[in-house]
Amino acid sequence: MPVNGSVPGSALRKRGRLKVYLGMAAGVGKTYSMLSDARADKARGLDLVIGYLEAHGRSETEEMAEGIERLPLKAIDHRGIKISEFDIDAALARKPGLILVDELAHTNAPGSRHMKRWQDIAELLEAGTDVRTTVNIQHVESLRDVVAQITGVTVQETVPDSFFDLADEVELVDVPPEELHKRLEEGKVYIPEKVDQALSGFFKRSNLLALRELALRHTAERVDEEMRRSRELLDVHEPWHAKERILVCLAPNRMAPRVVRAAKRLAANLHAELLAVSVESPRQSGASARARAQLEAAIALAESLGAKTASLAGEDIVAEVLAYAQSQNVTTIVVGKPVRKRWREIVFGSVVDSLIRTSGEIDVLVITGAEEQGTDLLVRRKPEPAGWTSYVATVVVVAVSTGIGFLMEQRFALANIVMVYLLGVAYVSVRYGRRESFLAALASVGLFDVCFVSPRGTFAVSDAQYLVTFGIMLGVALLISTLTSRLKEQTNAASVRERETAALFELSRQLASSRTGGDMAVLAAKKAAEVTGGDATVFVRGVSGSLELVAPSRSGFESSANEAAVVRWVADNARPAGHGTDTLAGATGSYAPLVGSTGCVGVLGLTLPESAPPGSGSRRMVESIANQLALALDRTRLARDSHEASLRVESEKMRSNLLSSVSHDLRTPLASIEGAASGLASLPDASPRARDLATTVIEEAERMNRLIRNLLDMTRFEGGGVELDLDWQSLEELVASALLRTEKLFLNPVATEIPADLPLMKLDGVLVEQVFVNLLENAARHAGASAQVTISARTVEGQTEVIVRDDGPGLPADGQEALFEKFRKGSGSGFGLGLAICRAAMTAHGGAITAHNRPEGGAEFVLRFPAERQAAD
């Protein structure tokens, strides 16, 4: 099923500029300031429209918006309620120079293309449209916890810092708290019924002062960053020192997002790079599906805040984190503070304490969380209900151990019977789970006491030393059980990693042996479906730029029109979308772009089974498969392009050799024709008619000779056989020589405006003179013999510019760049090589040539010679 697509826009168009009007709270005048600036821009003739405006019933804002074109809003029916949202498709179709989109942090209604309005704006920017928008400081993602602590209100609608940092300009709209209170009381912010509630709640003076400081500091940090970049560009900054790097450690718990936001604020204050890392270890291998989903969400949050993320694996969490921190030159590590019982830390150890003690020169910052957000050191997956057979088997093993103990009682010491029980516990630990092994340990100690320690038949102990024996026996049994269970978990984790590695290795080997993109796509789709247990499909961009379905899924989920629209969007924007993402989340499948060296080369679609737990770890595996497939498709395309380029080179070489041979062969008869015609014209008894015919033959022979010379020059340039004969030349003399060779082409003399003090230039005089000759011949051919041609020269920013202009009909409006192509159509009576030779000669000198139409009529060619060609004054 072909799906029409296009080359990713980022490769063809310039990204739009983003300006954000930032305020401390609603009512400070962000929208009014945005509209005021827009009216001034509109008065200057800028093409701008209002995409979405939230006036909140304020008459001053509505009056300011009058006279500015508004795009119609998109009506979305959600549960019987009509919701008006910003219509991104209408904005993309209108393509204004500037669009105003209010409320950056707004959450779109279900059924919209994107979940958040900032994602709509991101697509507009990628399409090359400038955008202005508004947002309050409490909606910045990394400040959400700070705002909640200050105001007691947890903001749900936030904008990622990574998007906010993309703003080309941030304008702070600031008013004192007293002025904002006055606006509230006058009913300019909320309706009168809500004013008292606002003044005593969110808009308390203390809250506004804190929010104002946050807005001022955030803006000041941006200004400071821009100032530092400017100092670096001007090379006036202080010597560069080691760059600050913050590493945040993520664990599978609810506190992870809080730690990420705190680390982002710290990194922003220190102008430091932020890294986020998680460690897959036996301590966390038993984490529940919910805990893993929380970890995945924290990793996604870190990525949205602009952090570089990494996933490590190892038995020792602290050693893995420190090794990664040292390899990345990390200066500060941020972790969450554990709030567990102290005895658990003493028994099982504390990652935070070990990290602090062994971090060396790296600072460790511990973030406090709420009690319910604390980190459990031993996070274990809730086990599946054990079958009764395993408990029966455990009882049987303990009973057998007891029976063996009775047989050994008369011949061996009690210590040997203890060893038999420990052997039984070890057997249960290896064969069954943690619960069964704990039961075996407790039952073994109890039966040993009842059956073999006096007084028998009771739990009473006559000799206190047996209490130590029981304690050691229970401790050893529990230790064996714990170590055995941990070893099994390590084995399982290693087995999972081995299967993933083997799957990727097998896929890479299969892709390497495949020859066509279709075969590669089928292999990748099959592997993705295999590792996730779902269904997969692959679209590949064809030669024409359209997407073609090369690996259909088993269920055909991608065949609907809605899914096809999602696939097109992913291919055009090179970003993931679909189920489980924030973009087009209503789709059935989840789609990832296959990004190669030249853009998006295809799309991988996937559906997971309903039984798949969230955060199952398959996301990174699918990303790896997508990356391998993208590289393989890219390799195939590059191999095809290389083969085609090789064929073109060989074809061009054969053509150049043919032209060179033919040109050389034609020059000999041309010289004879020209000589014979000259002789006929000089005969004393020749009639006037004969002399005219002989003159015509001479002129046409000369023209043919010039065409052949151009062919030879072009073949020399393309064959790389041109070696510049550089010497100091006078530009005025080269122009004069060219005028002498072309004086018969014009009825009016060619005007020259070359300054007498123009410095000498180191050039190949023959080539540059030929450039002027070709330009003059081009002017005579297209502007006519009666045209007025002017050649002027000047020095601009150290470069010498030579301008050849005429007053003819000018250049075609849509084909000015094609003028310099060889063998172009519409080149008149020649081969279209004159201007191509001009560009090749200028390029060989390190210069450039451009052409455009003059405002007063006619064409103008500009030759620019680099400064190093000029002699010093």
PDB file of N, CA, C and O in Angstrom, residues 543-566:
ATOM      1  N   VAL A 543      12.346   5.660  -4.377  1.00  0.00           N
ATOM      2  CA  VAL A 543      13.157   6.602  -5.129  1.00  0.00           C
ATOM      3  C   VAL A 543      12.391   7.898  -5.380  1.00  0.00           C
ATOM      4  O   VAL A 543      12.947   8.993  -5.352  1.00  0.00           O
ATOM      5  N   SER A 544      11.087   7.801  -5.579  1.00  0.00           N
ATOM      6  CA  SER A 544      10.267   8.986  -5.860  1.00  0.00           C
ATOM      7  C   SER A 544       9.960   9.793  -4.615  1.00  0.00           C
ATOM      8  O   SER A 544       9.377  10.871  -4.711  1.00  0.00           O
ATOM      9  N   GLY A 545      10.317   9.296  -3.445  1.00  0.00           N
ATOM     10  CA  GLY A 545      10.044  10.013  -2.202  1.00  0.00           C
ATOM     11  C   GLY A 545       8.809   9.539  -1.480  1.00  0.00           C
ATOM     12  O   GLY A 545       8.568   9.952  -0.344  1.00  0.00           O
ATOM     13  N   SER A 546       7.991   8.679  -2.091  1.00  0.00           N
ATOM     14  CA  SER A 546       6.782   8.180  -1.443  1.00  0.00           C
ATOM     15  C   SER A 546       7.117   6.972  -0.576  1.00  0.00           C
ATOM     16  O   SER A 546       8.103   6.279  -0.803  1.00  0.00           O
ATOM     17  N   LEU A 547       6.266   6.746   0.430  1.00  0.00           N
ATOM     18  CA  LEU A 547       6.445   5.615   1.324  1.00  0.00           C
ATOM     19  C   LEU A 547       5.737   4.395   0.762  1.00  0.00           C
ATOM     20  O   LEU A 547       4.578   4.473   0.339  1.00  0.00           O
ATOM     21  N   GLU A 548       6.429   3.272   0.798  1.00  0.00           N
ATOM     22  CA  GLU A 548       5.874   2.031   0.284  1.00  0.00           C
ATOM     23  C   GLU A 548       5.873   0.986   1.394  1.00  0.00           C
ATOM     24  O   GLU A 548       6.840   0.848   2.142  1.00  0.00           O
ATOM     25  N   LEU A 549       4.760   0.282   1.523  1.00  0.00           N
ATOM     26  CA  LEU A 549       4.648  -0.782   2.504  1.00  0.00           C
ATOM     27  C   LEU A 549       5.387  -2.015   1.976  1.00  0.00           C
ATOM     28  O   LEU A 549       4.928  -2.693   1.062  1.00  0.00           O
ATOM     29  N   VAL A 550       6.536  -2.317   2.557  1.00  0.00           N
ATOM     30  CA  VAL A 550       7.361  -3.426   2.080  1.00  0.00           C
ATOM     31  C   VAL A 550       7.311  -4.623   3.017  1.00  0.00           C
ATOM     32  O   VAL A 550       7.711  -5.726   2.633  1.00  0.00           O
ATOM     33  N   ALA A 551       6.858  -4.412   4.251  1.00  0.00           N
ATOM     34  CA  ALA A 551       6.756  -5.520   5.207  1.00  0.00           C
ATOM     35  C   ALA A 551       5.413  -5.399   5.923  1.00  0.00           C
ATOM     36  O   ALA A 551       5.324  -4.808   6.997  1.00  0.00           O
ATOM     37  N   PRO A 552       4.342  -5.936   5.344  1.00  0.00           N
ATOM     38  CA  PRO A 552       3.022  -5.828   5.984  1.00  0.00           C
ATOM     39  C   PRO A 552       2.956  -6.657   7.260  1.00  0.00           C
ATOM     40  O   PRO A 552       3.648  -7.670   7.404  1.00  0.00           O
ATOM     41  N   SER A 553       2.115  -6.229   8.185  1.00  0.00           N
ATOM     42  CA  SER A 553       1.934  -6.956   9.434  1.00  0.00           C
ATOM     43  C   SER A 553       0.989  -8.133   9.227  1.00  0.00           C
ATOM     44  O   SER A 553       0.278  -8.215   8.222  1.00  0.00           O
ATOM     45  N   ARG A 554       0.966  -9.031  10.198  1.00  0.00           N
ATOM     46  CA  ARG A 554       0.064 -10.182  10.098  1.00  0.00           C
ATOM     47  C   ARG A 554      -1.392  -9.752  10.225  1.00  0.00           C
ATOM     48  O   ARG A 554      -2.264 -10.279   9.542  1.00  0.00           O
ATOM     49  N   SER A 555      -1.656  -8.793  11.111  1.00  0.00           N
ATOM     50  CA  SER A 555      -3.031  -8.363  11.358  1.00  0.00           C
ATOM     51  C   SER A 555      -3.492  -7.276  10.408  1.00  0.00           C
ATOM     52  O   SER A 555      -4.689  -7.001  10.323  1.00  0.00           O
ATOM     53  N   GLY A 556      -2.562  -6.621   9.711  1.00  0.00           N
ATOM     54  CA  GLY A 556      -2.927  -5.544   8.811  1.00  0.00           C
ATOM     55  C   GLY A 556      -3.390  -4.294   9.511  1.00  0.00           C
ATOM     56  O   GLY A 556      -4.184  -3.515   8.967  1.00  0.00           O
ATOM     57  N   PHE A 557      -2.898  -4.033  10.735  1.00  0.00           N
ATOM     58  CA  PHE A 557      -3.354  -2.866  11.499  1.00  0.00           C
ATOM     59  C   PHE A 557      -3.005  -1.545  10.822  1.00  0.00           C
ATOM     60  O   PHE A 557      -3.621  -0.527  11.071  1.00  0.00           O
ATOM     61  N   GLU A 558      -2.000  -1.560   9.936  1.00  0.00           N
ATOM     62  CA  GLU A 558      -1.538  -0.326   9.308  1.00  0.00           C
ATOM     63  C   GLU A 558      -2.337   0.040   8.072  1.00  0.00           C
ATOM     64  O   GLU A 558      -2.050   1.063   7.429  1.00  0.00           O
ATOM     65  N   SER A 559      -3.342  -0.730   7.713  1.00  0.00           N
ATOM     66  CA  SER A 559      -4.035  -0.529   6.438  1.00  0.00           C
ATOM     67  C   SER A 559      -5.100   0.553   6.483  1.00  0.00           C
ATOM     68  O   SER A 559      -5.587   0.973   5.432  1.00  0.00           O
ATOM     69  N   SER A 560      -5.493   1.028   7.663  1.00  0.00           N
ATOM     70  CA  SER A 560      -6.545   2.037   7.739  1.00  0.00           C
ATOM     71  C   SER A 560      -6.007   3.408   7.340  1.00  0.00           C
ATOM     72  O   SER A 560      -4.790   3.668   7.374  1.00  0.00           O
ATOM     73  N   ALA A 561      -6.932   4.307   6.987  1.00  0.00           N
ATOM     74  CA  ALA A 561      -6.540   5.660   6.572  1.00  0.00           C
ATOM     75  C   ALA A 561      -5.921   6.427   7.726  1.00  0.00           C
ATOM     76  O   ALA A 561      -4.981   7.206   7.536  1.00  0.00           O
ATOM     77  N   ASN A 562      -6.420   6.227   8.948  1.00  0.00           N
ATOM     78  CA  ASN A 562      -5.868   6.937  10.107  1.00  0.00           C
ATOM     79  C   ASN A 562      -4.424   6.526  10.356  1.00  0.00           C
ATOM     80  O   ASN A 562      -3.553   7.370  10.629  1.00  0.00           O
ATOM     81  N   GLU A 563      -4.159   5.230  10.271  1.00  0.00           N
ATOM     82  CA  GLU A 563      -2.785   4.756  10.486  1.00  0.00           C
ATOM     83  C   GLU A 563      -1.865   5.276   9.384  1.00  0.00           C
ATOM     84  O   GLU A 563      -0.716   5.644   9.639  1.00  0.00           O
ATOM     85  N   ALA A 564      -2.361   5.348   8.147  1.00  0.00           N
ATOM     86  CA  ALA A 564      -1.549   5.868   7.045  1.00  0.00           C
ATOM     87  C   ALA A 564      -1.193   7.327   7.279  1.00  0.00           C
ATOM     88  O   ALA A 564      -0.077   7.769   6.965  1.00  0.00           O
ATOM     89  N   ALA A 565      -2.139   8.097   7.842  1.00  0.00           N
ATOM     90  CA  ALA A 565      -1.854   9.504   8.141  1.00  0.00           C
ATOM     91  C   ALA A 565      -0.770   9.627   9.209  1.00  0.00           C
ATOM     92  O   ALA A 565       0.108  10.496   9.131  1.00  0.00           O
ATOM     93  N   VAL A 566      -0.807   8.749  10.212  1.00  0.00           N
ATOM     94  CA  VAL A 566       0.231   8.766  11.251  1.00  0.00           C
ATOM     95  C   VAL A 566       1.587   8.426  10.646  1.00  0.00           C
ATOM     96  O   VAL A 566       2.610   9.049  10.970  1.00  0.00           O
TER      97      VAL A 566
END
